[in-house]
PDB file of C-alpha atoms and ligand atoms in Angstrom:
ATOM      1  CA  UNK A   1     -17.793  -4.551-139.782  1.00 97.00           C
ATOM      2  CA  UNK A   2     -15.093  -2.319-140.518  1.00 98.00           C
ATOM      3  CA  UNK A   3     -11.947  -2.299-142.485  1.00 98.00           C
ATOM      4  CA  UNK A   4      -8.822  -0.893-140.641  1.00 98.00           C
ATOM      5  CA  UNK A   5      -5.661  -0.388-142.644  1.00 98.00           C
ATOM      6  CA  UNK A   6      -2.490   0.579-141.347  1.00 97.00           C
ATOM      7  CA  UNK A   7      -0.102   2.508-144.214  1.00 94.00           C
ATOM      8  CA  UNK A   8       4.088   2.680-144.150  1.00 92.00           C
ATOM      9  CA  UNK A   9       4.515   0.358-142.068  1.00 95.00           C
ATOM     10  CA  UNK A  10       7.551  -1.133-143.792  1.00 95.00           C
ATOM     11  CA  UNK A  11      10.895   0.970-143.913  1.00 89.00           C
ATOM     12  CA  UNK A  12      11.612  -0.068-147.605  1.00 88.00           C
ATOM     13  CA  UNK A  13       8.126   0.501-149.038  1.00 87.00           C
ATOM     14  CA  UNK A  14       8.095   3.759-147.577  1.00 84.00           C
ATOM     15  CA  UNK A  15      11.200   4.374-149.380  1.00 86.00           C
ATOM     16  CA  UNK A  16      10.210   3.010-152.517  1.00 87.00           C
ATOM     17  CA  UNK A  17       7.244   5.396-152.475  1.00 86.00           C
ATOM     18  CA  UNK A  18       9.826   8.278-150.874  1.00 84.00           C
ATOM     19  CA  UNK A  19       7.485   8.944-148.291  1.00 87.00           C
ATOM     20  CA  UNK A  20       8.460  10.129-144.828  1.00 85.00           C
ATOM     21  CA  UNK A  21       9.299   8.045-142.306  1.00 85.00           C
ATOM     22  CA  UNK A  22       5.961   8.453-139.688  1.00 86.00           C
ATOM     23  CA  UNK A  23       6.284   9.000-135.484  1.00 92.00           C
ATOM     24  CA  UNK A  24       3.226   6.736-135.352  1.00 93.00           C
ATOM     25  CA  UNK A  25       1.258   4.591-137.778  1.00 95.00           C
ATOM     26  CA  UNK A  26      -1.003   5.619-140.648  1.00 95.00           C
ATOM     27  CA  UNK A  27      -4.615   4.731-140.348  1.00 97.00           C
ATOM     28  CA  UNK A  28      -7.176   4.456-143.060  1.00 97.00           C
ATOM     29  CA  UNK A  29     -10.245   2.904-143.039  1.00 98.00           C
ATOM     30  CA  UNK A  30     -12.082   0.721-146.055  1.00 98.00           C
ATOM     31  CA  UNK A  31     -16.173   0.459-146.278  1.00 98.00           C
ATOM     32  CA  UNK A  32     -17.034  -3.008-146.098  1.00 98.00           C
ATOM     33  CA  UNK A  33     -18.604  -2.839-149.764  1.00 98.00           C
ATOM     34  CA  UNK A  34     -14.315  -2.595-150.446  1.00 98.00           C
ATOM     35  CA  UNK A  35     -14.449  -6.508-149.779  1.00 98.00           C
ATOM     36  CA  UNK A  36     -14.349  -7.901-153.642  1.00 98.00           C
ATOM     37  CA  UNK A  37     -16.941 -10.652-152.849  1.00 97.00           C
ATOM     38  CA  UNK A  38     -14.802 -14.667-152.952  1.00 93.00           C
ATOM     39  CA  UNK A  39     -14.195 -15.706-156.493  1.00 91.00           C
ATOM     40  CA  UNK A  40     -15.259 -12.527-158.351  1.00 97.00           C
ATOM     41  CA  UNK A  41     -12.216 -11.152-160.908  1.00 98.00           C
ATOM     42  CA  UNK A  42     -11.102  -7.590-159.579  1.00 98.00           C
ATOM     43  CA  UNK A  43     -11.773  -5.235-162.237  1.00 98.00           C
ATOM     44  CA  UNK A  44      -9.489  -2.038-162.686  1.00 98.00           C
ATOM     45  CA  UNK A  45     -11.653   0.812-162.046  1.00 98.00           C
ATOM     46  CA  UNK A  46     -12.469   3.326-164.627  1.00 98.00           C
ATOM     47  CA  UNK A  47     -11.484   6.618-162.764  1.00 98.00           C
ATOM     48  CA  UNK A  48      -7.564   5.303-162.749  1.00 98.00           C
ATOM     49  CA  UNK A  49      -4.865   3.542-165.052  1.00 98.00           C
ATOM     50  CA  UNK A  50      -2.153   2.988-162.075  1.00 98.00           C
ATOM     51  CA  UNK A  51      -3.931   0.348-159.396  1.00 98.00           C
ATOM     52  CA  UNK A  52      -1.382  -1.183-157.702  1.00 98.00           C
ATOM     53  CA  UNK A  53      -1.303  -3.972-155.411  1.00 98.00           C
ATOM     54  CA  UNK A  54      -0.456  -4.319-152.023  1.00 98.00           C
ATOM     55  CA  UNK A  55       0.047  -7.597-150.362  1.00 98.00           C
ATOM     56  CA  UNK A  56      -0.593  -7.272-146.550  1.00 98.00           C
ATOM     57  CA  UNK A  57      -1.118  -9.541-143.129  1.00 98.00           C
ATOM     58  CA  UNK A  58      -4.514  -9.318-142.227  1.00 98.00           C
ATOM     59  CA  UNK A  59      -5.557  -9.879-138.538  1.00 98.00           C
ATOM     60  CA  UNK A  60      -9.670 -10.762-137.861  1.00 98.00           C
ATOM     61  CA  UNK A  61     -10.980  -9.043-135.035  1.00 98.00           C
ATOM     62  CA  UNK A  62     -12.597 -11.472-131.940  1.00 98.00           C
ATOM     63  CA  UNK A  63     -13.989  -9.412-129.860  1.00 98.00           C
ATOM     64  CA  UNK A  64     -15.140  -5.759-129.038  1.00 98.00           C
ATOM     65  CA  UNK A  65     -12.043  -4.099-127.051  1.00 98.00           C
ATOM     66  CA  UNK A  66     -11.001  -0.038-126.962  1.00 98.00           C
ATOM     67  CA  UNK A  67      -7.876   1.407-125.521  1.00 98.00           C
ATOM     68  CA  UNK A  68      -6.309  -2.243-125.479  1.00 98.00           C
ATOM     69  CA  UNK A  69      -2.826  -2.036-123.792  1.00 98.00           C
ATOM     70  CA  UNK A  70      -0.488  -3.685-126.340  1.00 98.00           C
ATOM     71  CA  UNK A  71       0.429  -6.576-123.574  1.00 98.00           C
ATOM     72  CA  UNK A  72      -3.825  -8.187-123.952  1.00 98.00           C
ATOM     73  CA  UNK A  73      -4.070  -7.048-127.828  1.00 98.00           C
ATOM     74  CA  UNK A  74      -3.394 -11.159-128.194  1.00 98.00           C
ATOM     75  CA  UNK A  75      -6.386 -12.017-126.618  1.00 98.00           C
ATOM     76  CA  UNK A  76      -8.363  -9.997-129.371  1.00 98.00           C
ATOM     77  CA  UNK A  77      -7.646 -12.178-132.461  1.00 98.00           C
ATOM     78  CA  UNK A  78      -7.850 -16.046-133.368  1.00 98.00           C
ATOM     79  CA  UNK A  79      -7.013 -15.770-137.115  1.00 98.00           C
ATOM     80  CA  UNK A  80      -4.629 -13.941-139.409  1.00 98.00           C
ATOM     81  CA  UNK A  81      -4.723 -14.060-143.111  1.00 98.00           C
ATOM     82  CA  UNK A  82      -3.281 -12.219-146.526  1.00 98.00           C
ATOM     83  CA  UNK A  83      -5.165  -9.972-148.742  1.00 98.00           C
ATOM     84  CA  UNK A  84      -4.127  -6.846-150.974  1.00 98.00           C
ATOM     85  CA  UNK A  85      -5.226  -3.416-150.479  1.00 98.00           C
ATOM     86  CA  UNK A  86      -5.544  -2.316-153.897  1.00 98.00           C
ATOM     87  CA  UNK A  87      -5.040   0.987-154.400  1.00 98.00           C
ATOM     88  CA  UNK A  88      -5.510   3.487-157.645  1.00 98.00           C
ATOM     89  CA  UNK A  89      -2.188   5.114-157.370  1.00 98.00           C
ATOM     90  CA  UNK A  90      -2.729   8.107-159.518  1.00 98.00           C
ATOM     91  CA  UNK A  91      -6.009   9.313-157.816  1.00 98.00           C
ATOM     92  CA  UNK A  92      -3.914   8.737-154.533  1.00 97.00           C
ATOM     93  CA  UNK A  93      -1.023  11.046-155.791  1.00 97.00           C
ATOM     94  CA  UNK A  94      -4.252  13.617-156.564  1.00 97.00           C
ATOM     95  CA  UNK A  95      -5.360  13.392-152.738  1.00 96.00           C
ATOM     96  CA  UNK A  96      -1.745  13.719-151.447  1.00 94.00           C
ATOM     97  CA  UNK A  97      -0.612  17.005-153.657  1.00 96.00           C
ATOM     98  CA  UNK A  98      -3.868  18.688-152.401  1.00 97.00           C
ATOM     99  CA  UNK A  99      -3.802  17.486-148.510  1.00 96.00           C
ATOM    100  CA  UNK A 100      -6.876  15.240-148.907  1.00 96.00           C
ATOM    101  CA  UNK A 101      -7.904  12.102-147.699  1.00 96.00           C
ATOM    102  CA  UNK A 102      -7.546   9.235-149.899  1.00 96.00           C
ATOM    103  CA  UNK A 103     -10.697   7.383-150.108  1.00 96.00           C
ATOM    104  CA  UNK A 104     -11.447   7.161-153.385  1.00 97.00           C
ATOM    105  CA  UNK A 105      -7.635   5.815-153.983  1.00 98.00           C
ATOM    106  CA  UNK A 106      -8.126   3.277-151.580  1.00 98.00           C
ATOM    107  CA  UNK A 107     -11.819   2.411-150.466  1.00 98.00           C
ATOM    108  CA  UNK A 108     -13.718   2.023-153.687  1.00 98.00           C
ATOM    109  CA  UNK A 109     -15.710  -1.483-154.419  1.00 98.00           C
ATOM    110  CA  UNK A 110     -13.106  -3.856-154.944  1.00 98.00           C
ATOM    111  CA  UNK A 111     -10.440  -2.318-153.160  1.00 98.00           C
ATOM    112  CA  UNK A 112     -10.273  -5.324-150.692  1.00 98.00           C
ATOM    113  CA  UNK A 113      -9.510  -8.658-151.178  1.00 98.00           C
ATOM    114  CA  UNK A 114      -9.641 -10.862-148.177  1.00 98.00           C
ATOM    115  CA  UNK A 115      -8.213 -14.218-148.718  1.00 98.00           C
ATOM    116  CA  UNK A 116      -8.473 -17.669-146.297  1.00 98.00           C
ATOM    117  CA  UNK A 117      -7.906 -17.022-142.460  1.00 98.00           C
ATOM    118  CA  UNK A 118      -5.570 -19.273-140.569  1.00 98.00           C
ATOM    119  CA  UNK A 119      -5.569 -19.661-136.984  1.00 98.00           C
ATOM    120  CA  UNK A 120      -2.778 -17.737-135.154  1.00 98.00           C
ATOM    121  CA  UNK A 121      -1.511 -20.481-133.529  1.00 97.00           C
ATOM    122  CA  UNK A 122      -0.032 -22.290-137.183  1.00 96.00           C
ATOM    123  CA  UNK A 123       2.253 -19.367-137.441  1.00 97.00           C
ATOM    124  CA  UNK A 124       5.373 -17.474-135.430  1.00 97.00           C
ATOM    125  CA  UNK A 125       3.535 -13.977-136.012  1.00 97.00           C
ATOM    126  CA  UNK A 126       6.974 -11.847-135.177  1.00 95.00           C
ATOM    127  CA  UNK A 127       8.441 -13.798-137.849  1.00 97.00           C
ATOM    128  CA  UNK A 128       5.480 -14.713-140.820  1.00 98.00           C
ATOM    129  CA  UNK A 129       6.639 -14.831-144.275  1.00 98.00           C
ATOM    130  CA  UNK A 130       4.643 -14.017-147.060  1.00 98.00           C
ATOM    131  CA  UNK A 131       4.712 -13.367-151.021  1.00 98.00           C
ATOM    132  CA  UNK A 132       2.540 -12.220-153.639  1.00 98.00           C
ATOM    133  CA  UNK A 133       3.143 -14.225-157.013  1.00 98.00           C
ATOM    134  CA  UNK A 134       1.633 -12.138-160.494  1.00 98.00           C
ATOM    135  CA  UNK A 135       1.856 -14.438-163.220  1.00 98.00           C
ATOM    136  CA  UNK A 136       3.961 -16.777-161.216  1.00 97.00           C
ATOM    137  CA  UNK A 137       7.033 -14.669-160.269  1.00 98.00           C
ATOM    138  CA  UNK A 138       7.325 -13.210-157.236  1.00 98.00           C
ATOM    139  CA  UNK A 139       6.713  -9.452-156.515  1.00 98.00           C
ATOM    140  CA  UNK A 140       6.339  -8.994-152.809  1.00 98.00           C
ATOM    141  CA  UNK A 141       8.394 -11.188-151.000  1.00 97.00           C
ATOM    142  CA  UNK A 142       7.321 -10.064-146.838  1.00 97.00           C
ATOM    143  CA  UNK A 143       8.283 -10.931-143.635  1.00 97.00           C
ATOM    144  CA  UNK A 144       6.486  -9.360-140.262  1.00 97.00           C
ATOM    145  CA  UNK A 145       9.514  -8.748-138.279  1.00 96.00           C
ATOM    146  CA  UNK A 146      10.091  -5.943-140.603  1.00 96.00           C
ATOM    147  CA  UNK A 147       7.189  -4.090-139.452  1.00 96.00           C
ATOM    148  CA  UNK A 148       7.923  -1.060-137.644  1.00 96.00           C
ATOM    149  CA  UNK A 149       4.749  -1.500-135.136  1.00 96.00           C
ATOM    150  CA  UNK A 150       4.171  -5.009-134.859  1.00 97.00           C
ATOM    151  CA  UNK A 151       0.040  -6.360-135.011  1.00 98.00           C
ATOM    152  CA  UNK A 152      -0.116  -6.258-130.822  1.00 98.00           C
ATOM    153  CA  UNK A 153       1.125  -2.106-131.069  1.00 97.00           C
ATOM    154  CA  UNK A 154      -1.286  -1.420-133.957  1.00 98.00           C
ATOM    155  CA  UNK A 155      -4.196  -3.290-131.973  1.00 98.00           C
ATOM    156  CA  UNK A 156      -3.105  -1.534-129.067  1.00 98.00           C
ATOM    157  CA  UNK A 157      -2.390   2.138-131.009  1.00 98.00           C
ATOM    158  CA  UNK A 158      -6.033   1.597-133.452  1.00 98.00           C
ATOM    159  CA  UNK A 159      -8.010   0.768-130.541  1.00 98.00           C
ATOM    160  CA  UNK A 160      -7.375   4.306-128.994  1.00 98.00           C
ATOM    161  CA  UNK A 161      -9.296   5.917-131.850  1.00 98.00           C
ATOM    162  CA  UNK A 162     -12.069   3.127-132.445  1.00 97.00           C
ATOM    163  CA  UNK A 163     -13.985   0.537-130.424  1.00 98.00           C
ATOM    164  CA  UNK A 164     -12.735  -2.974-132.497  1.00 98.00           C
ATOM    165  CA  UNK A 165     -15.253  -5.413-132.751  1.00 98.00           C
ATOM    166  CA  UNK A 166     -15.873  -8.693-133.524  1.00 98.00           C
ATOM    167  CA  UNK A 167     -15.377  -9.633-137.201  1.00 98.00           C
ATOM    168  CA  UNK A 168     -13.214  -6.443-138.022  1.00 98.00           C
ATOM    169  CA  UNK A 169     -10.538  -6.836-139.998  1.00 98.00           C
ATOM    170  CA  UNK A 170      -6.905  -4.803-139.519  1.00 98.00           C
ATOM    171  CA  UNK A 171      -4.938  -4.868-143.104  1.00 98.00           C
ATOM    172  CA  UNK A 172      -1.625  -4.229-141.630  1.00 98.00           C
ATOM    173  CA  UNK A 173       1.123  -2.770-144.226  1.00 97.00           C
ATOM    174  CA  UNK A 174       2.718  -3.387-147.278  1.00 97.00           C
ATOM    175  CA  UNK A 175       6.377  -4.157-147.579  1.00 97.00           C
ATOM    176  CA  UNK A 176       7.931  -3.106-150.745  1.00 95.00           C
ATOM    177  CA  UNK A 177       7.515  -4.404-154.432  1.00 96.00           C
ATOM    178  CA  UNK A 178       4.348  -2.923-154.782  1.00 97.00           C
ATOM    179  CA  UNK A 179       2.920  -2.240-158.403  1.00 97.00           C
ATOM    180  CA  UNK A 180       0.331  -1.952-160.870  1.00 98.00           C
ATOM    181  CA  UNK A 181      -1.838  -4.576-162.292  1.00 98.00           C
ATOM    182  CA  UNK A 182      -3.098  -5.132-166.224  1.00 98.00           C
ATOM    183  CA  UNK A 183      -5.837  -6.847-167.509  1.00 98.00           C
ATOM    184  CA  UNK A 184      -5.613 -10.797-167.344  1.00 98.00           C
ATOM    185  CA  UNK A 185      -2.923 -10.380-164.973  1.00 98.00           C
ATOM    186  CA  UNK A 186      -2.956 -13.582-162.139  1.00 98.00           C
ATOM    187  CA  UNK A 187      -2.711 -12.657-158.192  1.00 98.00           C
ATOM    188  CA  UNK A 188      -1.826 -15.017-155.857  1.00 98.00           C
ATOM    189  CA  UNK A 189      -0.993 -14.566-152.407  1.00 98.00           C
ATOM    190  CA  UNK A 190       1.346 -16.841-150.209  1.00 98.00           C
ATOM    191  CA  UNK A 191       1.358 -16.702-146.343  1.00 98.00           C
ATOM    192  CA  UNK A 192       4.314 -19.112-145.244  1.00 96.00           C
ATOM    193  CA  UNK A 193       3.291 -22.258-147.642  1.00 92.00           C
ATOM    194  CA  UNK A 194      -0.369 -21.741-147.490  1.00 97.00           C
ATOM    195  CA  UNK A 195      -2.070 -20.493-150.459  1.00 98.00           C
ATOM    196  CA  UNK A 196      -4.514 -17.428-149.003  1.00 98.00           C
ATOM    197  CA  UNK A 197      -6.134 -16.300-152.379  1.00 98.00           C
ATOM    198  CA  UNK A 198      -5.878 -16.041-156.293  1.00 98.00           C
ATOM    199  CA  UNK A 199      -7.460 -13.557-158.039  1.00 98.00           C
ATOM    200  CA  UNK A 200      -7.516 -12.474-161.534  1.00 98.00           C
ATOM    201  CA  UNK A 201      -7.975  -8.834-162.940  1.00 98.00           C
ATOM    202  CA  UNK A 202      -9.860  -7.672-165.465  1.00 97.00           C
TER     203      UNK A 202
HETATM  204 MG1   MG B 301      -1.570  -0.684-147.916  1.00 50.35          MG
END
């Protein structure tokens, strides 16, 4: 399986971050030896000192579709979830100055977490809401109808560029509030009331 991750997809993270505005979304793609493995503690990588989190809507792939018109992308997933794209913020700030991909900011083992998958149908997906806690306040507080391509257009605009298949999963933005984690600091991700995952980093 493969990891699809969508980037500035919310107006006020890519302010936060005072990136430019893109004309279409920002792809990226995570091994599958990114996915921190269920109850393991995320440890900060030695190569940075700024990971940050990311709290995002996750969509699981259903079936294998390519060049899916935007209008059937529904028929391609079941189950959304929340899970943080963890990324080492310095190293990505590296890749960026020098016109590189960012890879090693945002793929390396651990990079992923995946938390529970709900099915579709529990949810209004053009209006989800969903938090990340850190030590029990709240740090990303998301909604999807913020998104500036919404999951059907990124299924649709993804599946131009690679066949999707069953079991992939599509990390689809971060709004803003995103920051970086310590030691011993507590994770928790919120999609509407549901509890998706808690993590802990060491
Ligand atoms: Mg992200």
């Amino acid at each position: 399986m493969k990891i699809i991750c969508i980037g500035r997809n919310y107006a006020k993270h890519i302010e936060e971050l005072a990136n430019e505005r893109p004309e279409s979304p920002v792809i990226f793609l995570k091994p599958d030896s990114a996915i921190l493995p269920k109850n393991n503690p995320f440890f900060i990588p030695p190569f940075s000192n700024d990971v940050h989190y990311e709290v995002e809507v996750l969509v699981k792939i259903n079936k294998v579709g390519k060049h899916i018109a935007a209008r059937f992308a529904h028929k391609y997933y079941d189950e959304v979830g929340l899970g943080i794209d963890f990324t080492a913020r310095d190293v990505q700030a590296l890749c960026k100055e020098k016109g590189l991909p960012w890879e090693k900011a945002k793929a390396f083992d651990g990079s992923a977490i995946v938390g529970q998958f709900f099915s579709k149908t529990e949810f209004d997906l053009e209006n989800l809401s969903f938090q990340l806690l850190k030590n029990d306040e709240v740090v990303q507080d998301g909604n999807t109808k913020a998104m500036l391509w919404k999951i059907d257009e990124l299924i649709s605009y993804v599946s131009q560029y690679f066949t999707l298949k069953k079991g992939d999963l599509i990390f689809t933005g971060t709004p803003a509030g995103v920051g970086k984690v310590k030691e011993n600091d507590e994770l928790i991700g919120i999609i509407e009331d549901q509890k998706a995952f808690q993590i802990r980093v060491k």
